Coordinates of C-alpha atoms in Angstrom, one line a residue:
D1411 CA 69.8 277.1 88.7
E1412 CA 67.2 279.7 89.8
C1413 CA 67.9 283.1 91.4
A1414 CA 68.2 283.3 95.2
V1415 CA 69.1 285.9 97.9
V1416 CA 71.0 284.9 101.2
V1417 CA 70.7 287.5 104.0
A1418 CA 73.2 286.9 106.8
G1419 CA 74.7 288.8 109.7
P1420 CA 78.5 288.9 110.3
G1421 CA 80.1 285.4 110.6
C1422 CA 76.9 283.6 109.6
G1423 CA 78.5 281.8 106.6
K1424 CA 77.9 283.9 103.5
S1425 CA 81.2 283.0 101.9
W1426 CA 80.7 279.2 102.8
R1427 CA 77.3 279.3 101.3
I1428 CA 78.8 280.8 98.0
G1429 CA 81.3 277.9 98.0
Q1430 CA 78.7 275.3 98.7
R1431 CA 76.5 276.7 95.8
V1432 CA 79.5 276.6 93.5
E1433 CA 80.4 273.0 94.2
R1434 CA 76.7 272.1 93.8
L1435 CA 76.5 273.8 90.3
I1436 CA 79.5 271.7 89.3
D1437 CA 78.5 268.5 90.8
R1438 CA 74.8 268.4 90.3
D1439 CA 74.1 270.8 87.4
Q1440 CA 77.3 269.9 85.5
L1441 CA 78.3 273.5 85.0
Q1442 CA 82.0 274.3 83.8
S1443 CA 84.1 276.5 86.0
A1444 CA 84.1 279.1 83.1
E1445 CA 80.3 279.3 83.3
I1446 CA 80.3 280.5 86.9
A1447 CA 81.4 284.0 88.1
V1448 CA 81.8 285.0 91.7
V1449 CA 82.0 288.8 92.1
S1450 CA 82.6 291.1 95.0
L1451 CA 83.5 294.8 95.4
T1452 CA 87.0 294.8 96.9
R1453 CA 90.2 292.9 96.0
S1454 CA 90.7 291.9 99.8
T1455 CA 87.1 290.1 99.7
V1456 CA 88.1 288.5 96.4
R1457 CA 91.3 287.2 97.8
D1458 CA 89.3 285.5 100.8
L1459 CA 86.8 284.1 98.3
Q1460 CA 89.6 282.7 96.1
R1461 CA 91.1 280.6 98.9
D1462 CA 87.8 278.8 99.3
I1463 CA 86.4 278.7 95.8
A1464 CA 88.6 276.8 93.2
H1465 CA 86.1 276.0 90.5
A1466 CA 84.9 279.4 89.3
E1467 CA 86.0 282.8 88.0
V1468 CA 86.4 284.9 91.2
S1469 CA 87.1 288.6 90.7
T1470 CA 85.9 292.0 91.6
L1471 CA 82.8 293.2 89.7
H1472 CA 85.0 296.0 88.0
S1473 CA 87.4 293.3 86.6
F1474 CA 84.3 291.3 85.5
A1475 CA 82.9 294.1 83.5
L1476 CA 86.4 295.0 82.1
R1477 CA 86.9 291.7 80.6
R1478 CA 83.6 291.7 79.0
L1479 CA 84.3 295.1 77.6
N1480 CA 87.5 293.9 76.2
A1481 CA 85.8 290.9 74.6
L1482 CA 83.4 293.2 73.0
G1483 CA 86.4 295.6 71.7
E1484 CA 85.1 298.5 73.8
A1485 CA 88.0 298.9 76.2
V1486 CA 91.0 297.7 74.3
R1487 CA 94.1 299.8 75.0
A1488 CA 92.1 302.1 77.5
R1489 CA 93.9 302.5 80.6
V1490 CA 92.0 302.2 83.9
V1491 CA 93.1 305.2 86.1
D1492 CA 93.4 305.1 89.9
K1493 CA 91.5 307.3 92.4
W1494 CA 94.4 309.9 92.8
E1495 CA 94.6 310.4 89.0
Q1496 CA 90.8 310.8 88.9
D1497 CA 90.8 313.4 91.7
N1498 CA 94.1 315.3 90.8
L1499 CA 94.3 315.1 87.0
I1500 CA 91.0 314.1 85.3
A1501 CA 88.6 316.1 87.3
P1502 CA 90.6 319.4 86.8
D1503 CA 90.9 318.6 83.2
L1504 CA 87.2 318.2 82.8
C1505 CA 86.6 321.5 84.7
G1506 CA 88.8 323.2 82.1
L1507 CA 86.7 321.8 79.2
I1508 CA 83.4 323.2 80.6
T1509 CA 84.3 326.7 81.8
E1510 CA 81.5 328.3 79.9
L1511 CA 78.9 326.3 81.7
H1512 CA 80.0 327.9 85.1
V1513 CA 80.5 324.3 86.5
T1514 CA 82.3 324.1 89.7
P1515 CA 84.6 321.3 90.9
S1516 CA 81.9 320.2 93.3
D1517 CA 79.6 319.7 90.2
V1518 CA 82.2 317.6 88.6
E1519 CA 82.6 315.5 91.6
D1520 CA 78.9 315.0 91.9
F1521 CA 78.7 314.1 88.0
L1522 CA 81.5 311.4 88.6
K1523 CA 79.7 309.9 91.5
R1524 CA 76.4 309.8 89.6
L1525 CA 78.3 308.3 86.6
G1526 CA 79.2 305.3 88.9
A1527 CA 75.6 304.9 89.8
G1528 CA 74.6 305.0 86.1
F1529 CA 72.6 308.2 86.8
R1530 CA 70.0 306.1 88.3
E1531 CA 68.2 306.4 91.6
N1532 CA 67.5 302.6 91.9
Q1533 CA 68.2 299.5 89.8
V1534 CA 64.7 299.6 88.0
A1535 CA 64.7 303.3 87.3
P1536 CA 65.9 304.6 83.9
P1537 CA 69.0 306.9 83.8
T1538 CA 68.2 310.6 84.2
L1539 CA 70.7 313.3 83.3
S1540 CA 70.0 317.0 83.9
P1541 CA 70.9 319.3 81.1
V1542 CA 74.1 320.2 82.9
E1543 CA 75.0 316.7 83.4
M1544 CA 74.4 316.0 79.6
S1545 CA 76.7 318.8 78.7
I1546 CA 79.4 317.5 81.1
R1547 CA 79.0 314.0 79.8
E1548 CA 79.6 315.2 76.1
R1549 CA 82.9 316.7 77.1
W1550 CA 83.5 313.7 79.4
L1551 CA 83.4 311.4 76.4
F1552 CA 85.7 313.5 74.5
L1553 CA 88.3 313.6 77.2
R1554 CA 88.4 309.9 77.9
S1555 CA 88.5 309.1 74.2
F1556 CA 91.4 311.6 73.6
M1557 CA 93.3 310.4 76.7
Q1558 CA 92.3 306.6 76.1
F1559 CA 91.4 306.0 79.8
R1560 CA 88.6 304.5 81.8
L1561 CA 87.4 305.0 85.5
F1562 CA 86.8 301.9 87.7
D1563 CA 83.3 303.3 88.5
E1564 CA 82.2 303.5 84.8
L1565 CA 83.2 300.0 83.7
C1566 CA 79.8 298.5 84.8
F1567 CA 78.1 301.7 83.3
D1568 CA 79.8 301.1 79.9
L1569 CA 79.0 297.3 79.8
L1570 CA 75.4 297.9 80.8
R1571 CA 75.0 300.4 77.9
Q1572 CA 76.5 298.0 75.5
L1573 CA 74.0 295.3 76.5
E1574 CA 71.1 297.9 76.4
G1575 CA 72.2 298.8 73.0
G1576 CA 72.0 295.3 71.6
A1577 CA 75.4 293.8 72.2
E1578 CA 75.6 290.2 73.1
L1579 CA 78.3 288.3 75.2
A1580 CA 79.9 285.5 73.3
N1581 CA 80.2 283.3 76.5
P1582 CA 78.1 284.8 79.2
P1583 CA 78.2 283.1 82.7
R1584 CA 75.2 280.9 83.4
T1585 CA 75.5 281.8 87.1
I1586 CA 76.7 285.0 88.9
L1587 CA 77.2 284.7 92.6
A1588 CA 77.5 288.3 94.0
D1589 CA 78.9 289.0 97.5
E1590 CA 78.4 292.1 99.5
Y1591 CA 75.1 292.8 97.4
Q1592 CA 74.0 295.5 99.7
D1593 CA 76.9 297.7 98.6
L1594 CA 76.2 297.6 94.8
T1595 CA 75.2 300.9 93.0
P1596 CA 72.0 301.1 91.0
C1597 CA 74.1 300.8 87.9
E1598 CA 75.7 297.5 89.1
L1599 CA 72.5 296.0 90.2
A1600 CA 70.9 296.8 86.9
L1601 CA 73.7 295.3 85.0
L1602 CA 73.3 291.9 86.9
R1603 CA 69.5 292.2 86.1
K1604 CA 70.4 292.8 82.4
M1605 CA 72.5 289.7 82.4
H1606 CA 69.7 287.7 83.8
D1607 CA 67.2 289.1 81.2
L1608 CA 69.4 288.9 78.2
H1609 CA 71.4 285.8 78.7
G1610 CA 69.1 283.8 81.4
T1611 CA 72.1 284.2 83.9
S1612 CA 70.9 283.1 87.3
I1613 CA 71.9 285.5 90.1
L1614 CA 72.7 284.4 93.7
A1615 CA 73.2 287.5 95.9
C1616 CA 74.6 287.4 99.5
G1617 CA 74.6 290.3 101.7
D1618 CA 73.7 292.1 105.0
D1619 CA 71.7 295.3 104.7
R1620 CA 72.8 296.1 108.3
Q1621 CA 76.5 296.3 107.1
S1622 CA 76.1 298.6 104.2
I1623 CA 79.2 300.8 104.2
Y1624 CA 79.5 302.2 100.7
G1625 CA 76.8 305.1 100.6
F1626 CA 79.8 307.3 99.7
R1627 CA 79.9 305.6 96.2
E1628 CA 76.0 305.9 95.6
A1629 CA 75.2 302.4 96.7
D1630 CA 71.5 301.6 96.5
P1631 CA 70.5 301.4 100.3
L1632 CA 67.3 299.1 99.3
G1633 CA 69.2 296.9 96.7
L1634 CA 69.3 293.9 98.9
N1635 CA 65.8 294.4 100.3
N1636 CA 64.2 294.6 96.8
F1637 CA 65.9 291.5 95.4
C1638 CA 62.9 289.2 95.9
A1639 CA 60.6 291.7 94.2
V1640 CA 62.9 292.4 91.3
Y1641 CA 63.6 288.6 90.6
E1642 CA 60.1 287.6 91.6
L1643 CA 60.9 285.4 94.6
D1644 CA 58.6 284.6 97.5
Y1645 CA 61.1 285.0 100.2
P1646 CA 65.0 285.4 101.1
I1647 CA 67.1 282.7 102.8
F1648 CA 68.1 284.0 106.2
L1649 CA 71.3 283.0 108.0
S1650 CA 71.5 284.1 111.7
E1651 CA 73.9 282.0 113.6
S1652 CA 77.1 283.8 113.9
R1653 CA 80.6 282.1 114.6
R1654 CA 82.3 285.5 114.7
C1655 CA 80.2 287.5 117.2
P1656 CA 79.7 286.5 120.8
Q1657 CA 76.1 286.4 122.2
I1658 CA 76.6 289.7 124.1
L1659 CA 77.4 291.5 120.9
C1660 CA 74.6 289.9 119.0
E1661 CA 72.1 291.1 121.6
F1662 CA 73.8 294.5 121.5
A1663 CA 73.6 294.7 117.7
E1664 CA 69.9 293.6 117.6
V1665 CA 69.1 296.6 120.1
V1666 CA 70.9 299.1 117.8
A1667 CA 69.4 297.7 114.7
G1668 CA 66.0 297.6 116.4
R1669 CA 66.0 301.4 116.4
L1670 CA 66.2 301.4 112.5
P1671 CA 62.9 302.0 110.7
P1672 CA 61.6 298.8 109.2
V1673 CA 61.9 298.6 105.4
P1674 CA 59.9 296.1 103.1
G1675 CA 61.6 293.0 101.9
L1676 CA 63.4 291.7 105.0
T1677 CA 60.8 292.3 107.8
Q1678 CA 60.8 288.6 108.8
R1679 CA 64.5 288.6 109.4
P1680 CA 65.4 286.5 112.4
P1681 CA 67.5 287.9 115.3
L1682 CA 71.2 287.5 115.1
R1683 CA 72.5 284.8 117.6
A1684 CA 75.8 283.4 118.6
H1685 CA 77.0 279.9 117.7
P1686 CA 77.2 277.8 120.9
E1687 CA 81.0 277.5 120.6
T1688 CA 81.5 281.2 120.4
A1689 CA 83.4 282.9 123.2
T1690 CA 81.5 285.1 125.6
G1691 CA 83.0 288.4 124.8
E1692 CA 82.3 291.7 126.5
I1693 CA 81.1 295.3 125.6
V1694 CA 82.6 298.4 127.2
V1695 CA 81.0 301.9 126.8
K1696 CA 83.4 304.7 127.5
S1697 CA 83.1 308.5 127.2
F1698 CA 85.9 310.9 126.3
P1699 CA 86.4 314.7 126.4
S1700 CA 87.8 314.7 122.9
P1701 CA 88.5 312.7 119.8
I1702 CA 92.1 312.9 120.4
R1703 CA 91.8 311.4 123.9
E1704 CA 89.5 308.7 122.3
C1705 CA 92.1 307.8 119.8
R1706 CA 94.9 307.5 122.3
D1707 CA 92.9 305.3 124.6
T1708 CA 91.7 303.2 121.6
N1709 CA 95.4 302.8 120.5
T1710 CA 96.5 301.8 123.9
E1711 CA 93.7 299.1 124.3
I1712 CA 94.5 297.6 120.9
A1713 CA 98.2 297.6 121.6
Q1714 CA 97.5 295.6 124.8
L1715 CA 95.3 293.3 123.0
I1716 CA 98.0 292.5 120.4
D1717 CA 100.7 292.1 123.2
A1718 CA 98.3 289.7 124.9
G1719 CA 98.4 287.5 121.5
V1720 CA 95.4 288.8 119.6
P1721 CA 96.2 288.9 115.9
A1722 CA 96.1 292.4 114.5
S1723 CA 93.9 291.2 111.6
E1724 CA 91.1 290.3 114.2
V1725 CA 90.9 294.0 115.5
M1726 CA 88.8 296.6 113.8
V1727 CA 87.9 300.2 114.6
I1728 CA 84.6 301.3 113.4
V1729 CA 83.7 305.0 113.4
P1730 CA 80.4 306.8 112.3
S1731 CA 82.0 309.5 110.0
N1732 CA 85.1 311.3 109.2
I1733 CA 87.2 308.2 108.6
E1734 CA 90.2 310.1 107.3
M1735 CA 90.3 312.4 110.5
Y1736 CA 90.2 309.3 112.9
L1737 CA 92.7 307.5 110.7
K1738 CA 95.2 310.2 111.1
M1739 CA 94.5 310.6 114.9
L1740 CA 94.9 306.8 115.4
N1741 CA 98.2 306.8 113.6
D1742 CA 99.5 309.9 115.4
A1743 CA 98.5 308.2 118.6
S1744 CA 100.4 305.2 117.7
G1745 CA 103.4 307.3 116.7
E1746 CA 103.3 309.1 120.1
A1747 CA 103.0 306.0 122.1
A1748 CA 105.7 304.1 120.0
S1749 CA 103.3 301.2 119.6
N1750 CA 104.3 300.2 116.2
L1751 CA 100.7 300.0 114.9
V1752 CA 99.7 301.0 111.6
Y1753 CA 96.0 301.8 111.0
Y1754 CA 94.4 301.7 107.6
D1755 CA 91.1 302.4 105.8
T1756 CA 89.4 299.1 104.9
R1757 CA 88.1 300.9 101.6
S1758 CA 91.8 301.1 100.3
L1759 CA 92.7 299.0 97.4
N1760 CA 96.2 298.6 98.8
P1761 CA 96.0 298.8 102.7
V1762 CA 99.2 298.7 104.6
F1763 CA 99.1 296.0 107.3
D1764 CA 100.4 296.2 110.9
S1765 CA 103.7 294.2 110.8
R1766 CA 103.1 293.1 114.4

């Protein structure tokens, strides 16, 4: 099957399209389940996909890479550490190994972020390390070998390096369907491209460039836009009818998105529109004298919605920045009001859900 990219707004059927493609690959192209891999970034998204897709390997991209590294014998017995261990144990140890370089904790943090991106600016650029980064990397390889661990964000980087060094996978997938493609780093994008070039793996990407939320992890902001150029396609597939957003919200989103500077690759994207059966919805614009007052009012509004029968899972608070600060203020407001609401960061691997 050939490569393709599906660009769709919220609720326009990206997951449905992935499921349909899996069924077509099995029924029409006679592929086996083991030859199809569906990957996404978060465990929560993977759980959603697993409910709809029975005949394929469905996993996070990190798990996909780890399994292939294990098959190559490159990650056996190496424990994958969590974010807390990385920030509070590994980064300080690394700083202690490079004191003569006058490297700060901030330099180490930047190094680890760049490691997750494969030290690349975009998926077609070669890795570039500064002299300081090369010195840090030398100490880094010693530390992880001595301690026998790996980071989540370097799993794709290590698999890409193995493939670039001549390693071949024994049973590579014939098709990879990548969800949330707009949030992949240059390294992760380059890994998919290497799978395509080396093993003939076809890539189906699904995403929405207007929903990119992983800039903090060095995601390539133009990865989705550049798909057609990288894989030599004439045009993307657009899905623009949303079953999630009412028309008034679609129109509001188009006004906001219309202020963004146009970028090549997706200039022919049709406007988002609501499905005829979608509820009317409403938009209310409010102004507050302080973030604390804003969070108190937001908590009250959400509590009223849930008391009226709206499931907590259907309520989302979106903030432009300082997520940790807003999260604390929202939970403080919930505690003050005794509303029994627990707010969590959707980037968390193990979010705590509201029991109401």
